[in-house]
Amino acid sequence: MVRVESPPTDREVPVVRVVLLPVVLLLGATAAGSALVAPAARIPVAVCGAIATLVVAVLTVALH
């Protein structure tokens, strides 16, 4: 008797693939926000965006 089973699917997704999408989206949002605000507000917007990107990357790795 032959039994047909599906192959094991316990593969882990690499951390880079998990982190890449949220980081790219936040970097794009930061760049767009920095481009759309007044020149005096560009540096604070960029700094807040960088901090948010770092927090999301760290949380994504921690929760993965």
PDB file of N, CA and C in Angstrom:
ATOM      1  N   MET A   1       0.835  -1.169   0.000  1.00  0.00           N
ATOM      2  CA  MET A   1       0.000   0.000   0.000  1.00  0.00           C
ATOM      3  C   MET A   1       0.889   1.245   0.000  1.00  0.00           C
ATOM      4  N   VAL A   2       0.536   2.204  -0.824  1.00  0.00           N
ATOM      5  CA  VAL A   2       1.320   3.429  -0.939  1.00  0.00           C
ATOM      6  C   VAL A   2       0.528   4.573  -0.327  1.00  0.00           C
ATOM      7  N   ARG A   3       1.201   5.324   0.518  1.00  0.00           N
ATOM      8  CA  ARG A   3       0.546   6.468   1.147  1.00  0.00           C
ATOM      9  C   ARG A   3       1.131   7.749   0.550  1.00  0.00           C
ATOM     10  N   VAL A   4       0.253   8.628   0.116  1.00  0.00           N
ATOM     11  CA  VAL A   4       0.692   9.900  -0.457  1.00  0.00           C
ATOM     12  C   VAL A   4       0.535  10.971   0.610  1.00  0.00           C
ATOM     13  N   GLU A   5       1.655  11.571   0.966  1.00  0.00           N
ATOM     14  CA  GLU A   5       1.640  12.631   1.968  1.00  0.00           C
ATOM     15  C   GLU A   5       2.259  13.885   1.381  1.00  0.00           C
ATOM     16  N   SER A   6       1.797  14.992   1.870  1.00  0.00           N
ATOM     17  CA  SER A   6       2.393  16.247   1.421  1.00  0.00           C
ATOM     18  C   SER A   6       3.750  16.417   2.098  1.00  0.00           C
ATOM     19  N   PRO A   7       4.648  17.117   1.445  1.00  0.00           N
ATOM     20  CA  PRO A   7       5.967  17.326   2.053  1.00  0.00           C
ATOM     21  C   PRO A   7       5.853  18.216   3.290  1.00  0.00           C
ATOM     22  N   PRO A   8       6.795  18.092   4.188  1.00  0.00           N
ATOM     23  CA  PRO A   8       6.742  18.930   5.398  1.00  0.00           C
ATOM     24  C   PRO A   8       6.846  20.412   5.043  1.00  0.00           C
ATOM     25  N   THR A   9       6.063  21.208   5.748  1.00  0.00           N
ATOM     26  CA  THR A   9       6.048  22.653   5.484  1.00  0.00           C
ATOM     27  C   THR A   9       6.500  23.437   6.707  1.00  0.00           C
ATOM     28  N   ASP A  10       7.451  22.915   7.412  1.00  0.00           N
ATOM     29  CA  ASP A  10       7.943  23.591   8.614  1.00  0.00           C
ATOM     30  C   ASP A  10       9.095  24.532   8.313  1.00  0.00           C
ATOM     31  N   ARG A  11       9.113  25.067   7.134  1.00  0.00           N
ATOM     32  CA  ARG A  11      10.183  25.993   6.764  1.00  0.00           C
ATOM     33  C   ARG A  11       9.942  27.348   7.407  1.00  0.00           C
ATOM     34  N   GLU A  12      11.000  27.910   7.920  1.00  0.00           N
ATOM     35  CA  GLU A  12      10.886  29.249   8.494  1.00  0.00           C
ATOM     36  C   GLU A  12      11.191  30.286   7.429  1.00  0.00           C
ATOM     37  N   VAL A  13      10.462  31.379   7.475  1.00  0.00           N
ATOM     38  CA  VAL A  13      10.702  32.475   6.549  1.00  0.00           C
ATOM     39  C   VAL A  13      11.919  33.252   7.048  1.00  0.00           C
ATOM     40  N   PRO A  14      12.860  33.562   6.171  1.00  0.00           N
ATOM     41  CA  PRO A  14      14.031  34.332   6.615  1.00  0.00           C
ATOM     42  C   PRO A  14      13.618  35.687   7.194  1.00  0.00           C
ATOM     43  N   VAL A  15      14.360  36.131   8.180  1.00  0.00           N
ATOM     44  CA  VAL A  15      14.043  37.382   8.870  1.00  0.00           C
ATOM     45  C   VAL A  15      14.057  38.561   7.901  1.00  0.00           C
ATOM     46  N   VAL A  16      14.946  38.529   6.932  1.00  0.00           N
ATOM     47  CA  VAL A  16      15.036  39.642   5.980  1.00  0.00           C
ATOM     48  C   VAL A  16      13.728  39.794   5.207  1.00  0.00           C
ATOM     49  N   ARG A  17      13.114  38.692   4.821  1.00  0.00           N
ATOM     50  CA  ARG A  17      11.842  38.772   4.097  1.00  0.00           C
ATOM     51  C   ARG A  17      10.726  39.310   4.978  1.00  0.00           C
ATOM     52  N   VAL A  18      10.778  39.005   6.258  1.00  0.00           N
ATOM     53  CA  VAL A  18       9.740  39.474   7.178  1.00  0.00           C
ATOM     54  C   VAL A  18       9.881  40.967   7.431  1.00  0.00           C
ATOM     55  N   VAL A  19      11.099  41.447   7.556  1.00  0.00           N
ATOM     56  CA  VAL A  19      11.354  42.834   7.923  1.00  0.00           C
ATOM     57  C   VAL A  19      11.295  43.767   6.717  1.00  0.00           C
ATOM     58  N   LEU A  20      11.579  43.260   5.538  1.00  0.00           N
ATOM     59  CA  LEU A  20      11.757  44.110   4.366  1.00  0.00           C
ATOM     60  C   LEU A  20      10.515  44.933   4.015  1.00  0.00           C
ATOM     61  N   LEU A  21       9.351  44.325   3.936  1.00  0.00           N
ATOM     62  CA  LEU A  21       8.150  45.052   3.514  1.00  0.00           C
ATOM     63  C   LEU A  21       7.777  46.195   4.464  1.00  0.00           C
ATOM     64  N   PRO A  22       7.659  45.973   5.776  1.00  0.00           N
ATOM     65  CA  PRO A  22       7.316  47.099   6.651  1.00  0.00           C
ATOM     66  C   PRO A  22       8.347  48.224   6.625  1.00  0.00           C
ATOM     67  N   VAL A  23       9.622  47.861   6.546  1.00  0.00           N
ATOM     68  CA  VAL A  23      10.672  48.884   6.539  1.00  0.00           C
ATOM     69  C   VAL A  23      10.612  49.697   5.251  1.00  0.00           C
ATOM     70  N   VAL A  24      10.428  49.035   4.125  1.00  0.00           N
ATOM     71  CA  VAL A  24      10.344  49.754   2.846  1.00  0.00           C
ATOM     72  C   VAL A  24       9.120  50.666   2.823  1.00  0.00           C
ATOM     73  N   LEU A  25       7.991  50.184   3.330  1.00  0.00           N
ATOM     74  CA  LEU A  25       6.784  51.021   3.364  1.00  0.00           C
ATOM     75  C   LEU A  25       6.975  52.242   4.265  1.00  0.00           C
ATOM     76  N   LEU A  26       7.588  52.058   5.410  1.00  0.00           N
ATOM     77  CA  LEU A  26       7.814  53.196   6.304  1.00  0.00           C
ATOM     78  C   LEU A  26       8.826  54.174   5.732  1.00  0.00           C
ATOM     79  N   LEU A  27       9.854  53.663   5.074  1.00  0.00           N
ATOM     80  CA  LEU A  27      10.815  54.571   4.445  1.00  0.00           C
ATOM     81  C   LEU A  27      10.150  55.385   3.338  1.00  0.00           C
ATOM     82  N   GLY A  28       9.276  54.755   2.578  1.00  0.00           N
ATOM     83  CA  GLY A  28       8.547  55.483   1.535  1.00  0.00           C
ATOM     84  C   GLY A  28       7.622  56.537   2.120  1.00  0.00           C
ATOM     85  N   ALA A  29       6.932  56.180   3.197  1.00  0.00           N
ATOM     86  CA  ALA A  29       6.047  57.148   3.848  1.00  0.00           C
ATOM     87  C   ALA A  29       6.844  58.304   4.445  1.00  0.00           C
ATOM     88  N   THR A  30       7.996  58.006   5.007  1.00  0.00           N
ATOM     89  CA  THR A  30       8.851  59.058   5.561  1.00  0.00           C
ATOM     90  C   THR A  30       9.360  59.983   4.469  1.00  0.00           C
ATOM     91  N   ALA A  31       9.786  59.408   3.362  1.00  0.00           N
ATOM     92  CA  ALA A  31      10.273  60.227   2.245  1.00  0.00           C
ATOM     93  C   ALA A  31       9.157  61.091   1.680  1.00  0.00           C
ATOM     94  N   ALA A  32       7.968  60.520   1.522  1.00  0.00           N
ATOM     95  CA  ALA A  32       6.840  61.296   1.005  1.00  0.00           C
ATOM     96  C   ALA A  32       6.455  62.401   1.979  1.00  0.00           C
ATOM     97  N   GLY A  33       6.412  62.078   3.261  1.00  0.00           N
ATOM     98  CA  GLY A  33       6.082  63.090   4.262  1.00  0.00           C
ATOM     99  C   GLY A  33       7.108  64.199   4.319  1.00  0.00           C
ATOM    100  N   SER A  34       8.366  63.842   4.207  1.00  0.00           N
ATOM    101  CA  SER A  34       9.423  64.859   4.220  1.00  0.00           C
ATOM    102  C   SER A  34       9.353  65.755   2.997  1.00  0.00           C
ATOM    103  N   ALA A  35       8.957  65.195   1.883  1.00  0.00           N
ATOM    104  CA  ALA A  35       8.873  65.984   0.652  1.00  0.00           C
ATOM    105  C   ALA A  35       7.669  66.921   0.655  1.00  0.00           C
ATOM    106  N   LEU A  36       6.625  66.561   1.384  1.00  0.00           N
ATOM    107  CA  LEU A  36       5.387  67.339   1.338  1.00  0.00           C
ATOM    108  C   LEU A  36       5.295  68.439   2.391  1.00  0.00           C
ATOM    109  N   VAL A  37       6.112  68.394   3.422  1.00  0.00           N
ATOM    110  CA  VAL A  37       6.009  69.405   4.478  1.00  0.00           C
ATOM    111  C   VAL A  37       6.897  70.601   4.165  1.00  0.00           C
ATOM    112  N   ALA A  38       6.725  71.638   4.953  1.00  0.00           N
ATOM    113  CA  ALA A  38       7.532  72.851   4.790  1.00  0.00           C
ATOM    114  C   ALA A  38       9.003  72.535   5.081  1.00  0.00           C
ATOM    115  N   PRO A  39       9.899  73.301   4.483  1.00  0.00           N
ATOM    116  CA  PRO A  39      11.334  73.030   4.690  1.00  0.00           C
ATOM    117  C   PRO A  39      11.767  73.016   6.158  1.00  0.00           C
ATOM    118  N   ALA A  40      11.140  73.821   6.982  1.00  0.00           N
ATOM    119  CA  ALA A  40      11.520  73.862   8.396  1.00  0.00           C
ATOM    120  C   ALA A  40      11.121  72.583   9.131  1.00  0.00           C
ATOM    121  N   ALA A  41      10.149  71.869   8.608  1.00  0.00           N
ATOM    122  CA  ALA A  41       9.662  70.664   9.285  1.00  0.00           C
ATOM    123  C   ALA A  41      10.254  69.380   8.718  1.00  0.00           C
ATOM    124  N   ARG A  42      11.092  69.473   7.709  1.00  0.00           N
ATOM    125  CA  ARG A  42      11.617  68.256   7.068  1.00  0.00           C
ATOM    126  C   ARG A  42      12.499  67.433   7.997  1.00  0.00           C
ATOM    127  N   ILE A  43      13.363  68.084   8.730  1.00  0.00           N
ATOM    128  CA  ILE A  43      14.265  67.335   9.617  1.00  0.00           C
ATOM    129  C   ILE A  43      13.485  66.622  10.727  1.00  0.00           C
ATOM    130  N   PRO A  44      12.557  67.298  11.427  1.00  0.00           N
ATOM    131  CA  PRO A  44      11.789  66.562  12.449  1.00  0.00           C
ATOM    132  C   PRO A  44      10.965  65.411  11.869  1.00  0.00           C
ATOM    133  N   VAL A  45      10.393  65.606  10.700  1.00  0.00           N
ATOM    134  CA  VAL A  45       9.610  64.528  10.080  1.00  0.00           C
ATOM    135  C   VAL A  45      10.521  63.359   9.729  1.00  0.00           C
ATOM    136  N   ALA A  46      11.691  63.641   9.191  1.00  0.00           N
ATOM    137  CA  ALA A  46      12.632  62.579   8.832  1.00  0.00           C
ATOM    138  C   ALA A  46      13.135  61.839  10.067  1.00  0.00           C
ATOM    139  N   VAL A  47      13.398  62.569  11.146  1.00  0.00           N
ATOM    140  CA  VAL A  47      13.869  61.929  12.377  1.00  0.00           C
ATOM    141  C   VAL A  47      12.776  61.044  12.973  1.00  0.00           C
ATOM    142  N   CYS A  48      11.554  61.546  13.025  1.00  0.00           N
ATOM    143  CA  CYS A  48      10.443  60.734  13.546  1.00  0.00           C
ATOM    144  C   CYS A  48      10.211  59.503  12.674  1.00  0.00           C
ATOM    145  N   GLY A  49      10.314  59.673  11.371  1.00  0.00           N
ATOM    146  CA  GLY A  49      10.162  58.537  10.464  1.00  0.00           C
ATOM    147  C   GLY A  49      11.258  57.508  10.652  1.00  0.00           C
ATOM    148  N   ALA A  50      12.477  57.969  10.867  1.00  0.00           N
ATOM    149  CA  ALA A  50      13.592  57.040  11.093  1.00  0.00           C
ATOM    150  C   ALA A  50      13.414  56.274  12.399  1.00  0.00           C
ATOM    151  N   ILE A  51      12.961  56.974  13.431  1.00  0.00           N
ATOM    152  CA  ILE A  51      12.721  56.308  14.717  1.00  0.00           C
ATOM    153  C   ILE A  51      11.591  55.290  14.587  1.00  0.00           C
ATOM    154  N   ALA A  52      10.517  55.672  13.915  1.00  0.00           N
ATOM    155  CA  ALA A  52       9.397  54.747  13.713  1.00  0.00           C
ATOM    156  C   ALA A  52       9.830  53.531  12.904  1.00  0.00           C
ATOM    157  N   THR A  53      10.652  53.749  11.887  1.00  0.00           N
ATOM    158  CA  THR A  53      11.144  52.636  11.076  1.00  0.00           C
ATOM    159  C   THR A  53      11.983  51.686  11.922  1.00  0.00           C
ATOM    160  N   LEU A  54      12.832  52.234  12.760  1.00  0.00           N
ATOM    161  CA  LEU A  54      13.664  51.409  13.631  1.00  0.00           C
ATOM    162  C   LEU A  54      12.813  50.604  14.614  1.00  0.00           C
ATOM    163  N   VAL A  55      11.806  51.243  15.197  1.00  0.00           N
ATOM    164  CA  VAL A  55      10.926  50.554  16.149  1.00  0.00           C
ATOM    165  C   VAL A  55      10.176  49.420  15.461  1.00  0.00           C
ATOM    166  N   VAL A  56       9.646  49.672  14.278  1.00  0.00           N
ATOM    167  CA  VAL A  56       8.909  48.634  13.552  1.00  0.00           C
ATOM    168  C   VAL A  56       9.834  47.480  13.178  1.00  0.00           C
ATOM    169  N   ALA A  57      11.047  47.786  12.745  1.00  0.00           N
ATOM    170  CA  ALA A  57      11.993  46.723  12.388  1.00  0.00           C
ATOM    171  C   ALA A  57      12.330  45.860  13.602  1.00  0.00           C
ATOM    172  N   VAL A  58      12.578  46.497  14.738  1.00  0.00           N
ATOM    173  CA  VAL A  58      12.915  45.747  15.955  1.00  0.00           C
ATOM    174  C   VAL A  58      11.729  44.903  16.414  1.00  0.00           C
ATOM    175  N   LEU A  59      10.533  45.463  16.397  1.00  0.00           N
ATOM    176  CA  LEU A  59       9.353  44.703  16.807  1.00  0.00           C
ATOM    177  C   LEU A  59       9.052  43.559  15.849  1.00  0.00           C
ATOM    178  N   THR A  60       9.267  43.781  14.566  1.00  0.00           N
ATOM    179  CA  THR A  60       9.032  42.719  13.592  1.00  0.00           C
ATOM    180  C   THR A  60       9.974  41.551  13.839  1.00  0.00           C
ATOM    181  N   VAL A  61      11.230  41.852  14.107  1.00  0.00           N
ATOM    182  CA  VAL A  61      12.198  40.785  14.387  1.00  0.00           C
ATOM    183  C   VAL A  61      11.853  40.096  15.707  1.00  0.00           C
ATOM    184  N   ALA A  62      11.461  40.864  16.712  1.00  0.00           N
ATOM    185  CA  ALA A  62      11.156  40.287  18.021  1.00  0.00           C
ATOM    186  C   ALA A  62       9.914  39.398  17.975  1.00  0.00           C
ATOM    187  N   LEU A  63       8.925  39.779  17.180  1.00  0.00           N
ATOM    188  CA  LEU A  63       7.681  39.012  17.112  1.00  0.00           C
ATOM    189  C   LEU A  63       7.742  37.872  16.109  1.00  0.00           C
ATOM    190  N   HIS A  64       8.762  37.852  15.289  1.00  0.00           N
ATOM    191  CA  HIS A  64       8.894  36.779  14.301  1.00  0.00           C
ATOM    192  C   HIS A  64       9.365  35.579  15.015  1.00  0.00           C
TER     193      HIS A  64
END
